Short mmCIF file of C-alpha atoms in Angstrom, two decimals:
data_model
loop_
_atom_site.label_atom_id
_atom_site.label_comp_id
_atom_site.label_asym_id
_atom_site.label_seq_id
_atom_site.Cartn_x
_atom_site.Cartn_y
_atom_site.Cartn_z
CA UNK Q 21 -64.23 -100.82 11.72
CA UNK Q 22 -63.72 -98.49 14.65
CA UNK Q 23 -63.53 -95.38 12.48
CA UNK Q 24 -66.87 -95.89 10.67
CA UNK Q 25 -69.18 -94.74 13.53
CA UNK Q 26 -66.98 -91.67 14.03
CA UNK Q 27 -67.24 -90.73 10.35
CA UNK Q 28 -70.98 -91.35 10.32
CA UNK Q 29 -71.60 -89.29 13.48
CA UNK Q 30 -69.45 -86.51 12.05
CA UNK Q 31 -71.57 -86.45 8.90
CA UNK Q 32 -74.81 -86.62 10.90
CA UNK Q 33 -73.62 -83.61 12.89
CA UNK Q 34 -72.74 -81.88 9.64
CA UNK Q 35 -76.24 -82.50 8.29
CA UNK Q 36 -77.78 -80.92 11.41
CA UNK Q 37 -75.52 -77.89 11.06
CA UNK Q 38 -76.48 -77.50 7.41
CA UNK Q 39 -80.17 -77.63 8.29
CA UNK Q 40 -79.52 -74.89 10.84
CA UNK Q 41 -77.84 -72.74 8.22
CA UNK Q 42 -74.21 -73.28 9.17
CA UNK Q 43 -71.47 -75.41 7.68
CA UNK Q 44 -69.00 -77.57 9.53
CA UNK Q 45 -66.58 -74.78 10.38
CA UNK Q 46 -69.24 -72.61 11.96
CA UNK Q 47 -69.74 -70.31 8.96
CA UNK Q 48 -73.14 -69.52 7.58
CA UNK Q 49 -74.17 -71.06 4.26
CA UNK Q 50 -75.23 -68.52 1.66
CA UNK Q 51 -78.82 -68.61 0.41
CA UNK Q 52 -77.81 -70.39 -2.80
CA UNK Q 53 -76.37 -73.39 -0.96
CA UNK Q 54 -79.02 -73.32 1.78
CA UNK Q 55 -82.10 -73.13 -0.46
CA UNK Q 56 -81.10 -74.67 -3.84
CA UNK Q 57 -78.64 -77.38 -2.74
CA UNK Q 58 -80.63 -78.90 0.10
CA UNK Q 59 -79.11 -82.19 1.30
CA UNK Q 60 -82.18 -84.38 1.68
CA UNK Q 61 -81.96 -86.98 -1.10
CA UNK Q 62 -81.18 -90.70 -1.28
CA UNK Q 63 -78.82 -92.52 -3.64
CA UNK Q 64 -81.80 -93.25 -5.89
CA UNK Q 65 -82.57 -89.55 -6.21
CA UNK Q 66 -78.90 -89.01 -6.98
CA UNK Q 67 -79.17 -91.62 -9.75
CA UNK Q 68 -82.20 -89.84 -11.23
CA UNK Q 69 -80.34 -86.49 -11.30
CA UNK Q 70 -77.24 -88.07 -12.83
CA UNK Q 71 -79.22 -89.87 -15.52
CA UNK Q 72 -81.13 -86.74 -16.53
CA UNK Q 73 -77.92 -84.71 -16.79
CA UNK Q 74 -76.04 -87.32 -18.86
CA UNK Q 75 -78.56 -89.45 -20.78
CA UNK Q 76 -80.20 -86.76 -22.86
CA UNK Q 77 -81.22 -86.07 -26.49
CA UNK Q 78 -77.62 -85.19 -27.54
CA UNK Q 79 -77.06 -88.98 -27.53
CA UNK Q 80 -79.03 -88.95 -30.81
CA UNK Q 81 -75.95 -87.28 -32.34
CA UNK Q 82 -73.76 -90.34 -31.71
CA UNK Q 83 -74.34 -91.87 -35.18
CA UNK Q 84 -73.11 -88.55 -36.64
CA UNK Q 85 -69.93 -88.87 -34.55
CA UNK Q 86 -69.51 -92.45 -35.78
CA UNK Q 87 -69.73 -91.18 -39.38
CA UNK Q 88 -66.49 -89.23 -38.80
CA UNK Q 89 -64.78 -92.08 -36.92
CA UNK Q 90 -65.92 -95.30 -38.54
CA UNK Q 91 -66.97 -98.50 -36.78
CA UNK Q 92 -63.80 -99.39 -34.91
CA UNK Q 93 -62.74 -95.93 -33.74
CA UNK Q 94 -66.35 -95.00 -32.97
CA UNK Q 95 -66.92 -97.95 -30.63
CA UNK Q 96 -63.48 -97.51 -29.03
CA UNK Q 97 -64.16 -93.81 -28.35
CA UNK Q 98 -67.58 -94.64 -26.91
CA UNK Q 99 -66.10 -97.27 -24.59
CA UNK Q 100 -63.29 -94.93 -23.50
CA UNK Q 101 -65.79 -92.12 -22.91
CA UNK Q 102 -67.95 -94.35 -20.71
CA UNK Q 103 -65.01 -95.81 -18.78
CA UNK Q 104 -63.16 -92.53 -18.20
CA UNK Q 105 -66.24 -90.51 -17.17
CA UNK Q 106 -67.45 -93.24 -14.78
CA UNK Q 107 -63.97 -93.36 -13.27
CA UNK Q 108 -63.64 -89.56 -13.15
CA UNK Q 109 -67.06 -89.00 -11.59
CA UNK Q 110 -66.21 -91.60 -8.96
CA UNK Q 111 -62.93 -89.76 -8.27
CA UNK Q 112 -64.83 -86.52 -7.65
CA UNK Q 113 -67.24 -88.37 -5.38
CA UNK Q 114 -64.41 -89.88 -3.33
CA UNK Q 115 -62.75 -86.47 -2.95
CA UNK Q 116 -66.06 -84.99 -1.79
CA UNK Q 117 -66.60 -87.85 0.69
CA UNK Q 118 -63.07 -87.40 2.02
CA UNK Q 119 -63.57 -83.70 2.71
CA UNK Q 120 -67.00 -84.36 4.27
CA UNK Q 121 -65.41 -86.84 6.68
CA UNK Q 122 -62.75 -84.25 7.52
CA UNK Q 123 -65.51 -81.82 8.54
CA UNK Q 124 -65.73 -79.71 5.38
CA UNK Q 125 -68.51 -80.74 3.01
CA UNK Q 126 -68.11 -79.06 -0.37
CA UNK Q 127 -71.37 -78.33 -2.15
CA UNK Q 128 -70.23 -76.75 -5.42
CA UNK Q 129 -67.60 -77.34 -8.07
CA UNK Q 130 -66.04 -73.96 -7.38
CA UNK Q 131 -65.90 -74.79 -3.65
CA UNK Q 132 -63.84 -77.88 -4.51
CA UNK Q 133 -61.47 -75.90 -6.73
CA UNK Q 134 -61.06 -73.19 -4.09
CA UNK Q 135 -60.30 -75.65 -1.27
CA UNK Q 136 -58.08 -77.99 -3.30
CA UNK Q 137 -56.29 -75.77 -5.83
CA UNK Q 138 -56.72 -72.28 -4.39
CA UNK Q 139 -59.25 -69.43 -4.61
CA UNK Q 140 -58.08 -68.25 -8.04
CA UNK Q 141 -58.97 -71.58 -9.61
CA UNK Q 142 -62.50 -71.51 -8.21
CA UNK Q 143 -63.18 -67.87 -9.01
CA UNK Q 144 -61.53 -67.46 -12.40
CA UNK Q 145 -61.54 -70.90 -14.03
CA UNK Q 146 -63.82 -73.64 -12.64
CA UNK Q 147 -66.68 -71.30 -11.66
CA UNK Q 148 -66.92 -69.40 -14.99
CA UNK Q 149 -66.38 -72.53 -17.11
CA UNK Q 150 -69.05 -74.45 -15.24
CA UNK Q 151 -71.51 -71.56 -15.50
CA UNK Q 152 -70.83 -71.21 -19.25
CA UNK Q 153 -71.27 -74.95 -19.85
CA UNK Q 154 -74.47 -75.22 -17.80
CA UNK Q 155 -76.16 -72.10 -19.16
CA UNK Q 156 -75.10 -73.16 -22.66
CA UNK Q 157 -76.83 -76.49 -22.04
CA UNK Q 158 -80.02 -74.66 -21.01
CA UNK Q 159 -79.95 -72.65 -24.26
CA UNK Q 160 -79.34 -75.83 -26.27
CA UNK Q 161 -82.24 -77.61 -24.53
CA UNK Q 162 -84.64 -74.78 -25.35
CA UNK Q 163 -83.47 -74.70 -28.98
CA UNK Q 164 -83.69 -78.49 -29.41
CA UNK Q 165 -87.14 -78.49 -27.81
CA UNK Q 166 -88.27 -75.79 -30.22
CA UNK Q 167 -87.01 -77.88 -33.12
CA UNK Q 168 -88.83 -80.94 -31.77
CA UNK Q 169 -92.06 -78.95 -31.44
CA UNK Q 170 -91.68 -77.70 -35.00
CA UNK Q 171 -91.06 -81.25 -36.25
CA UNK Q 172 -94.23 -82.46 -34.51
CA UNK Q 173 -96.14 -79.51 -35.98
CA UNK Q 174 -94.94 -80.29 -39.52
CA UNK Q 175 -95.85 -83.95 -39.13
CA UNK Q 176 -99.38 -82.94 -38.20
CA UNK Q 177 -99.57 -80.04 -40.66
CA UNK Q 178 -97.22 -80.49 -43.65
CA UNK Q 179 -96.40 -77.19 -45.26
CA UNK Q 180 -97.14 -75.26 -42.05
CA UNK Q 181 -95.66 -71.75 -41.91
CA UNK Q 182 -95.12 -71.15 -38.18
CA UNK Q 183 -91.48 -70.17 -37.63
CA UNK Q 184 -89.02 -71.95 -35.35
CA UNK Q 185 -88.63 -68.99 -32.97
CA UNK Q 186 -92.35 -69.20 -32.12
CA UNK Q 187 -91.92 -72.76 -30.85
CA UNK Q 188 -88.77 -71.75 -28.99
CA UNK Q 189 -90.71 -68.98 -27.26
CA UNK Q 190 -93.57 -71.35 -26.33
CA UNK Q 191 -91.17 -73.82 -24.77
CA UNK Q 192 -89.40 -70.94 -23.00
CA UNK Q 193 -92.69 -70.06 -21.25
CA UNK Q 194 -93.01 -73.69 -20.08
CA UNK Q 195 -89.41 -73.57 -18.82
CA UNK Q 196 -90.19 -70.43 -16.80
CA UNK Q 197 -92.81 -72.44 -14.90
CA UNK Q 198 -90.48 -75.41 -14.28
CA UNK Q 199 -87.68 -73.08 -13.21
CA UNK Q 200 -89.70 -72.05 -10.15
CA UNK Q 201 -89.27 -75.48 -8.52
CA UNK Q 202 -87.39 -74.27 -5.46
CA UNK Q 203 -84.48 -76.69 -5.07
CA UNK Q 204 -82.45 -79.35 -6.85
CA UNK Q 205 -83.96 -81.96 -4.50
CA UNK Q 206 -87.48 -80.92 -5.57
CA UNK Q 207 -86.68 -82.23 -9.08
CA UNK Q 208 -86.37 -85.85 -7.94
CA UNK Q 209 -89.80 -86.94 -9.24
CA UNK Q 210 -89.36 -84.97 -12.47
CA UNK Q 211 -86.02 -86.70 -13.00
CA UNK Q 212 -87.47 -90.16 -12.36
CA UNK Q 213 -89.92 -89.48 -15.20
CA UNK Q 214 -86.98 -88.15 -17.23
CA UNK Q 215 -85.11 -91.46 -16.73
CA UNK Q 216 -88.09 -93.37 -18.12
CA UNK Q 217 -88.41 -90.92 -21.02
CA UNK Q 218 -84.77 -91.28 -22.08
CA UNK Q 219 -85.18 -95.06 -22.17
CA UNK Q 220 -88.40 -94.64 -24.17
CA UNK Q 221 -87.06 -92.38 -26.92
CA UNK Q 222 -83.82 -94.34 -27.15
CA UNK Q 223 -85.74 -97.57 -27.75
CA UNK Q 224 -87.94 -95.72 -30.27
CA UNK Q 225 -84.81 -94.44 -32.06
CA UNK Q 226 -83.39 -97.97 -32.20
CA UNK Q 227 -86.69 -99.30 -33.55
CA UNK Q 228 -86.75 -96.54 -36.16
CA UNK Q 229 -83.18 -97.33 -37.18
CA UNK Q 230 -83.91 -101.04 -37.55
CA UNK Q 231 -87.01 -100.25 -39.62
CA UNK Q 232 -85.17 -97.76 -41.83
CA UNK Q 233 -82.12 -99.99 -42.25
CA UNK Q 234 -84.30 -102.81 -43.57
CA UNK Q 235 -86.41 -100.62 -45.89
CA UNK Q 236 -85.79 -99.48 -49.47
CA UNK Q 237 -85.89 -95.86 -48.24
CA UNK Q 238 -82.57 -96.18 -46.42
CA UNK Q 239 -79.49 -94.52 -47.95
CA UNK Q 240 -76.89 -96.92 -49.39
CA UNK Q 241 -74.97 -98.47 -46.51
CA UNK Q 242 -71.59 -96.81 -46.92
CA UNK Q 243 -69.37 -96.72 -43.83
CA UNK Q 244 -66.34 -95.08 -45.46
CA UNK Q 245 -65.14 -91.75 -44.03
CA UNK Q 246 -65.68 -88.97 -46.56
CA UNK Q 247 -63.70 -85.78 -47.24
CA UNK Q 248 -60.07 -84.90 -47.83
CA UNK Q 249 -57.32 -85.56 -45.28
CA UNK Q 250 -57.70 -82.19 -43.52
CA UNK Q 251 -61.47 -82.48 -43.17
CA UNK Q 252 -61.13 -86.04 -41.90
CA UNK Q 253 -58.69 -84.98 -39.17
CA UNK Q 254 -60.86 -82.10 -38.00
CA UNK Q 255 -63.90 -84.35 -38.28
CA UNK Q 256 -62.31 -86.79 -35.83
CA UNK Q 257 -61.78 -84.06 -33.24
CA UNK Q 258 -65.31 -82.74 -33.77
CA UNK Q 259 -66.59 -86.28 -33.20
CA UNK Q 260 -64.55 -86.57 -29.99
CA UNK Q 261 -66.05 -83.26 -28.80
CA UNK Q 262 -69.54 -84.59 -29.56
CA UNK Q 263 -68.92 -87.79 -27.59
CA UNK Q 264 -67.38 -85.83 -24.69
CA UNK Q 265 -70.38 -83.49 -24.64
CA UNK Q 266 -72.75 -86.47 -24.71
CA UNK Q 267 -71.06 -88.00 -21.65
CA UNK Q 268 -70.58 -84.57 -20.05
CA UNK Q 269 -72.09 -83.58 -16.74
CA UNK Q 270 -70.29 -80.64 -15.14
CA UNK Q 271 -72.44 -80.64 -11.97
CA UNK Q 272 -71.30 -83.75 -10.04
CA UNK Q 273 -70.57 -81.81 -6.79
CA UNK Q 274 -73.95 -80.09 -6.94
CA UNK Q 275 -75.69 -83.43 -7.45
CA UNK Q 276 -73.80 -85.01 -4.55
CA UNK Q 277 -74.73 -81.97 -2.46
CA UNK Q 278 -78.39 -83.03 -2.70
CA UNK Q 279 -77.64 -86.32 -0.90
CA UNK Q 280 -78.43 -86.50 2.81
CA UNK Q 281 -75.56 -87.23 5.18
CA UNK Q 282 -73.86 -89.60 5.60
CA UNK Q 283 -72.88 -89.45 1.92
CA UNK Q 284 -70.37 -92.32 1.81
CA UNK Q 285 -71.13 -94.80 -0.99
CA UNK Q 286 -74.37 -93.16 -2.13
CA UNK Q 287 -72.90 -91.43 -5.17
CA UNK Q 288 -71.28 -94.66 -6.37
CA UNK Q 289 -74.64 -96.44 -6.29
CA UNK Q 290 -76.23 -93.52 -8.10
CA UNK Q 291 -73.49 -93.69 -10.75
CA UNK Q 292 -74.08 -97.44 -11.20
CA UNK Q 293 -77.79 -96.80 -11.84
CA UNK Q 294 -76.96 -93.97 -14.24
CA UNK Q 295 -74.37 -95.92 -16.22
CA UNK Q 296 -76.66 -98.93 -16.56
CA UNK Q 297 -78.93 -96.56 -18.47
CA UNK Q 298 -75.94 -94.99 -20.29
CA UNK Q 299 -74.68 -98.31 -21.62
CA UNK Q 300 -78.18 -99.42 -22.60
CA UNK Q 301 -79.00 -96.25 -24.54
CA UNK Q 302 -75.73 -94.86 -25.90
CA UNK Q 303 -74.46 -98.05 -27.50
CA UNK Q 304 -77.80 -99.19 -28.89
CA UNK Q 305 -78.58 -95.81 -30.49
CA UNK Q 306 -75.05 -95.25 -31.83
CA UNK Q 307 -74.68 -98.72 -33.34
CA UNK Q 308 -78.19 -99.09 -34.77
CA UNK Q 309 -78.27 -95.53 -36.10
CA UNK Q 310 -74.88 -95.79 -37.82
CA UNK Q 311 -75.78 -99.22 -39.19
CA UNK Q 312 -78.96 -97.81 -40.73
CA UNK Q 313 -77.61 -94.63 -42.37
CA UNK Q 314 -73.81 -95.00 -42.48
CA UNK Q 315 -71.87 -91.90 -43.44
CA UNK Q 316 -75.11 -90.13 -44.33
CA UNK Q 317 -75.82 -89.62 -40.63
CA UNK Q 318 -77.03 -86.10 -39.91
CA UNK Q 319 -76.49 -83.97 -36.81
CA UNK Q 320 -79.27 -85.82 -35.01
CA UNK Q 321 -80.61 -89.25 -35.90
CA UNK Q 322 -84.18 -87.92 -35.99
CA UNK Q 323 -83.25 -85.80 -39.01
CA UNK Q 324 -82.47 -89.01 -40.91
CA UNK Q 325 -86.00 -90.21 -40.18
CA UNK Q 326 -87.39 -87.46 -42.42
CA UNK Q 327 -86.48 -86.90 -46.09
CA UNK Q 328 -87.82 -83.88 -47.97
CA UNK Q 329 -90.33 -83.26 -45.19
CA UNK Q 330 -91.76 -86.79 -45.27
CA UNK Q 331 -91.24 -89.48 -42.63
CA UNK Q 332 -89.31 -92.54 -43.83
CA UNK Q 333 -90.27 -94.54 -40.74
CA UNK Q 334 -93.83 -95.01 -39.46
CA UNK Q 335 -95.15 -91.52 -38.77
CA UNK Q 336 -96.57 -92.51 -35.38
CA UNK Q 337 -93.15 -93.80 -34.28
CA UNK Q 338 -91.43 -90.57 -35.29
CA UNK Q 339 -94.14 -88.53 -33.56
CA UNK Q 340 -93.81 -90.50 -30.31
CA UNK Q 341 -90.00 -90.26 -30.42
CA UNK Q 342 -90.14 -86.49 -30.90
CA UNK Q 343 -92.67 -86.15 -28.07
CA UNK Q 344 -90.59 -88.19 -25.61
CA UNK Q 345 -87.50 -86.19 -26.62
CA UNK Q 346 -89.33 -82.90 -26.12
CA UNK Q 347 -90.54 -83.85 -22.64
CA UNK Q 348 -87.11 -85.02 -21.49
CA UNK Q 349 -85.49 -81.80 -22.73
CA UNK Q 350 -87.61 -79.88 -20.22
CA UNK Q 351 -86.20 -81.95 -17.35
CA UNK Q 352 -82.63 -81.66 -18.64
CA UNK Q 353 -82.99 -77.90 -19.06
CA UNK Q 354 -84.18 -77.34 -15.50
CA UNK Q 355 -81.39 -79.57 -14.11
CA UNK Q 356 -78.70 -77.51 -15.86
CA UNK Q 357 -80.42 -74.34 -14.66
CA UNK Q 358 -79.62 -75.24 -11.04
CA UNK Q 359 -76.09 -73.69 -10.93
CA UNK Q 360 -77.60 -70.46 -12.28
CA UNK Q 361 -80.41 -70.64 -9.72
CA UNK Q 362 -77.88 -71.20 -6.95
CA UNK Q 363 -75.88 -68.13 -7.97
CA UNK Q 364 -79.01 -65.96 -8.32
CA UNK Q 365 -80.32 -67.16 -4.94
CA UNK Q 366 -77.01 -66.27 -3.33
CA UNK Q 367 -77.11 -62.79 -4.85
CA UNK Q 368 -80.72 -61.82 -4.22
CA UNK Q 369 -82.05 -63.90 -1.30
CA UNK Q 370 -81.56 -63.51 2.44
CA UNK Q 371 -80.38 -66.71 4.13
CA UNK Q 372 -81.60 -65.42 7.51
CA UNK Q 373 -85.20 -65.50 6.33
CA UNK Q 374 -87.21 -68.54 5.28
CA UNK Q 375 -86.98 -70.00 1.81
CA UNK Q 376 -90.63 -69.13 1.18
CA UNK Q 377 -90.63 -65.72 2.85
CA UNK Q 378 -91.98 -62.96 0.61
CA UNK Q 379 -88.55 -61.29 0.83
CA UNK Q 380 -87.05 -64.31 -0.97
CA UNK Q 381 -89.90 -65.52 -3.18
CA UNK Q 382 -90.22 -62.26 -5.15
CA UNK Q 383 -86.56 -61.99 -6.23
CA UNK Q 384 -86.47 -65.76 -6.91
CA UNK Q 385 -89.43 -65.50 -9.27
CA UNK Q 386 -88.03 -62.43 -11.03
CA UNK Q 387 -84.43 -63.62 -11.36
CA UNK Q 388 -85.26 -67.13 -12.58
CA UNK Q 389 -87.77 -65.78 -15.07
CA UNK Q 390 -85.15 -63.35 -16.37
CA UNK Q 391 -82.55 -66.12 -16.69
CA UNK Q 392 -84.89 -68.37 -18.71
CA UNK Q 393 -86.01 -65.40 -20.81
CA UNK Q 394 -82.38 -64.66 -21.68
CA UNK Q 395 -81.70 -68.30 -22.60
CA UNK Q 396 -84.88 -68.40 -24.71
CA UNK Q 397 -83.94 -65.20 -26.53
CA UNK Q 398 -80.49 -66.53 -27.39
CA UNK Q 399 -81.98 -69.85 -28.57
CA UNK Q 400 -84.46 -68.04 -30.83
CA UNK Q 401 -81.90 -65.58 -32.20
CA UNK Q 402 -79.10 -68.09 -32.73
CA UNK Q 403 -80.61 -71.36 -33.99
CA UNK Q 404 -77.13 -72.41 -35.14
CA UNK Q 405 -76.13 -72.58 -31.48
CA UNK Q 406 -75.19 -76.24 -31.98
CA UNK Q 407 -71.86 -75.20 -33.49
CA UNK Q 408 -71.15 -72.95 -30.52
CA UNK Q 409 -72.25 -75.64 -28.11
CA UNK Q 410 -69.57 -77.90 -29.62
CA UNK Q 411 -67.03 -75.26 -28.65
CA UNK Q 412 -68.50 -75.01 -25.15
CA UNK Q 413 -68.37 -78.80 -24.88
CA UNK Q 414 -64.75 -78.99 -26.01
CA UNK Q 415 -63.66 -76.06 -23.85
CA UNK Q 416 -65.85 -76.98 -20.86
CA UNK Q 417 -66.94 -80.62 -20.62
CA UNK Q 418 -63.58 -82.13 -21.61
CA UNK Q 419 -61.58 -80.40 -18.86
CA UNK Q 420 -64.32 -80.40 -16.18
CA UNK Q 421 -65.36 -84.03 -16.57
CA UNK Q 422 -62.19 -85.73 -17.82
CA UNK Q 423 -59.08 -83.81 -16.67
CA UNK Q 424 -59.99 -81.89 -13.48
CA UNK Q 425 -61.25 -84.89 -11.42
CA UNK Q 426 -57.89 -86.66 -11.82
CA UNK Q 427 -56.06 -83.52 -10.66
CA UNK Q 428 -58.38 -83.11 -7.65
CA UNK Q 429 -57.78 -86.73 -6.63
CA UNK Q 430 -53.99 -86.57 -6.94
CA UNK Q 431 -53.76 -83.30 -5.01
CA UNK Q 432 -56.13 -84.50 -2.26
CA UNK Q 433 -54.92 -88.06 -1.68
CA UNK Q 434 -51.33 -87.72 -2.97
CA UNK Q 435 -51.07 -91.31 -4.27
CA UNK Q 436 -47.56 -92.72 -4.56
CA UNK Q 437 -45.69 -91.79 -7.74
CA UNK Q 438 -44.59 -95.40 -7.86
CA UNK Q 439 -48.18 -96.59 -8.08
CA UNK Q 440 -50.55 -97.03 -11.01
CA UNK Q 441 -53.21 -94.60 -9.75
CA UNK Q 442 -50.98 -91.52 -9.84
CA UNK Q 443 -49.77 -92.14 -13.39
CA UNK Q 444 -53.19 -93.20 -14.66
CA UNK Q 445 -54.72 -89.97 -13.32
CA UNK Q 446 -51.84 -87.90 -14.68
CA UNK Q 447 -52.19 -89.52 -18.11
CA UNK Q 448 -55.94 -88.85 -18.14
CA UNK Q 449 -55.42 -85.20 -17.15
CA UNK Q 450 -52.71 -84.59 -19.78
CA UNK Q 451 -54.36 -86.45 -22.66
CA UNK Q 452 -57.81 -84.93 -22.19
CA UNK Q 453 -56.41 -81.43 -21.61
CA UNK Q 454 -54.63 -81.74 -24.97
CA UNK Q 455 -57.83 -83.07 -26.56
CA UNK Q 456 -59.76 -80.13 -25.10
CA UNK Q 457 -57.41 -77.66 -26.80
CA UNK Q 458 -57.45 -79.52 -30.12
CA UNK Q 459 -61.22 -80.05 -30.12
CA UNK Q 460 -61.73 -76.36 -29.30
CA UNK Q 461 -59.66 -75.44 -32.37
CA UNK Q 462 -61.73 -77.85 -34.49
CA UNK Q 463 -64.97 -76.35 -33.14
CA UNK Q 464 -63.80 -72.79 -33.91
CA UNK Q 465 -62.89 -73.92 -37.44
CA UNK Q 466 -66.37 -75.40 -37.90
CA UNK Q 467 -67.96 -72.15 -36.73
CA UNK Q 468 -65.84 -70.23 -39.26
CA UNK Q 469 -66.87 -72.60 -42.08
CA UNK Q 470 -70.57 -72.37 -41.21
CA UNK Q 471 -70.56 -68.62 -40.52
CA UNK Q 472 -71.74 -67.77 -44.03
CA UNK Q 473 -75.00 -69.66 -43.39
CA UNK Q 474 -75.72 -67.95 -40.05
CA UNK Q 475 -78.78 -65.74 -39.87
CA UNK Q 476 -80.50 -64.37 -36.78
CA UNK Q 477 -83.93 -65.87 -36.08
CA UNK Q 478 -83.37 -68.33 -38.92
CA UNK Q 479 -86.21 -70.80 -39.53
CA UNK Q 480 -84.10 -73.97 -39.61
#
């Protein structure tokens, strides 16, 4: 009881120092941390950011993962994914709270790695992996949005000839505008709308699945796992990578950095809000989608709602689902752009001048526009980026979100080797590190198999 006011006053003092441009050890924050990772939010805002970064259109791929796993293994993997990520994200939050109470608030994933494991880990492993994962997610969002726009276009104009890369470019222009929102905290209202959108398109997807599953247009309900033994094994690891990517976040420290001091307990409440939405959406979409189409599940459930260019569910329902998906992709894209924005701000802005000084606004506008333009170009050129994103997910999300948090906790708190916590964390770190390696191999194999179909600027 006596220590709580001390911790709170310490964090209040830390917040004042951050507002003044200095951290708790008297060093100046760089412009990236000072301008992009402003600590002004509440636990509700934290919940909005978490939900947007986790509950996103990739959840529509869960029936496809179930097709490689079957009912029992699919549900078990989904439960394990939810339980382990909730536990792991809470571990990261507790480590961050501990360091904040010790007078050193860490704002970025690479800051955590540097302080806990050493500078090499932050500079050469965690930092690059996080950047690759997050920028890869931005590219994937732009590509998926382009595909959603094209699907809406074809529903309204069957036989239309506008190419996919045109829609990708149009969405890229919209993303350039959103990218100019100055800080992570400034996305709080956007991400509240995003939370409502993810609930909306998930419920629409469930309704579409129920409609299709009860219609004569549904494929025969076959839940057997197809393919020879080798393809089944690699299919399992691909499915695990898909589920890991769906639960993936990769920016927990940056999200917690947006919370105003004192931070204690706020992230946990935000995680509870987020995972209420996760459980509601992930399980309903995965189970209803797999029930409706069985082992005929395609890469995204929405693809099963169209056969030979014609909707097999009510056209208005498919149109609304695509529209909600498209809108939420814009929020997800700008959330995953924040680590890039933070790096660019640190490189090109002057922390000694105001956030909105002309000296800082001009390079911010130019650098963020260039970053989105690069992501848009890659999305348009490489519309088979989904295969590569599976590799990024296996190589990035699995270690960052499953293995690393357990290591951080054990190194920071040094739990007794005779206790359950130490061995549970060690088991999680070892098992998911091994899965990351195996799933990466499976993703590379899938890229090699699909390489013959790759074509730049393909109209898929």
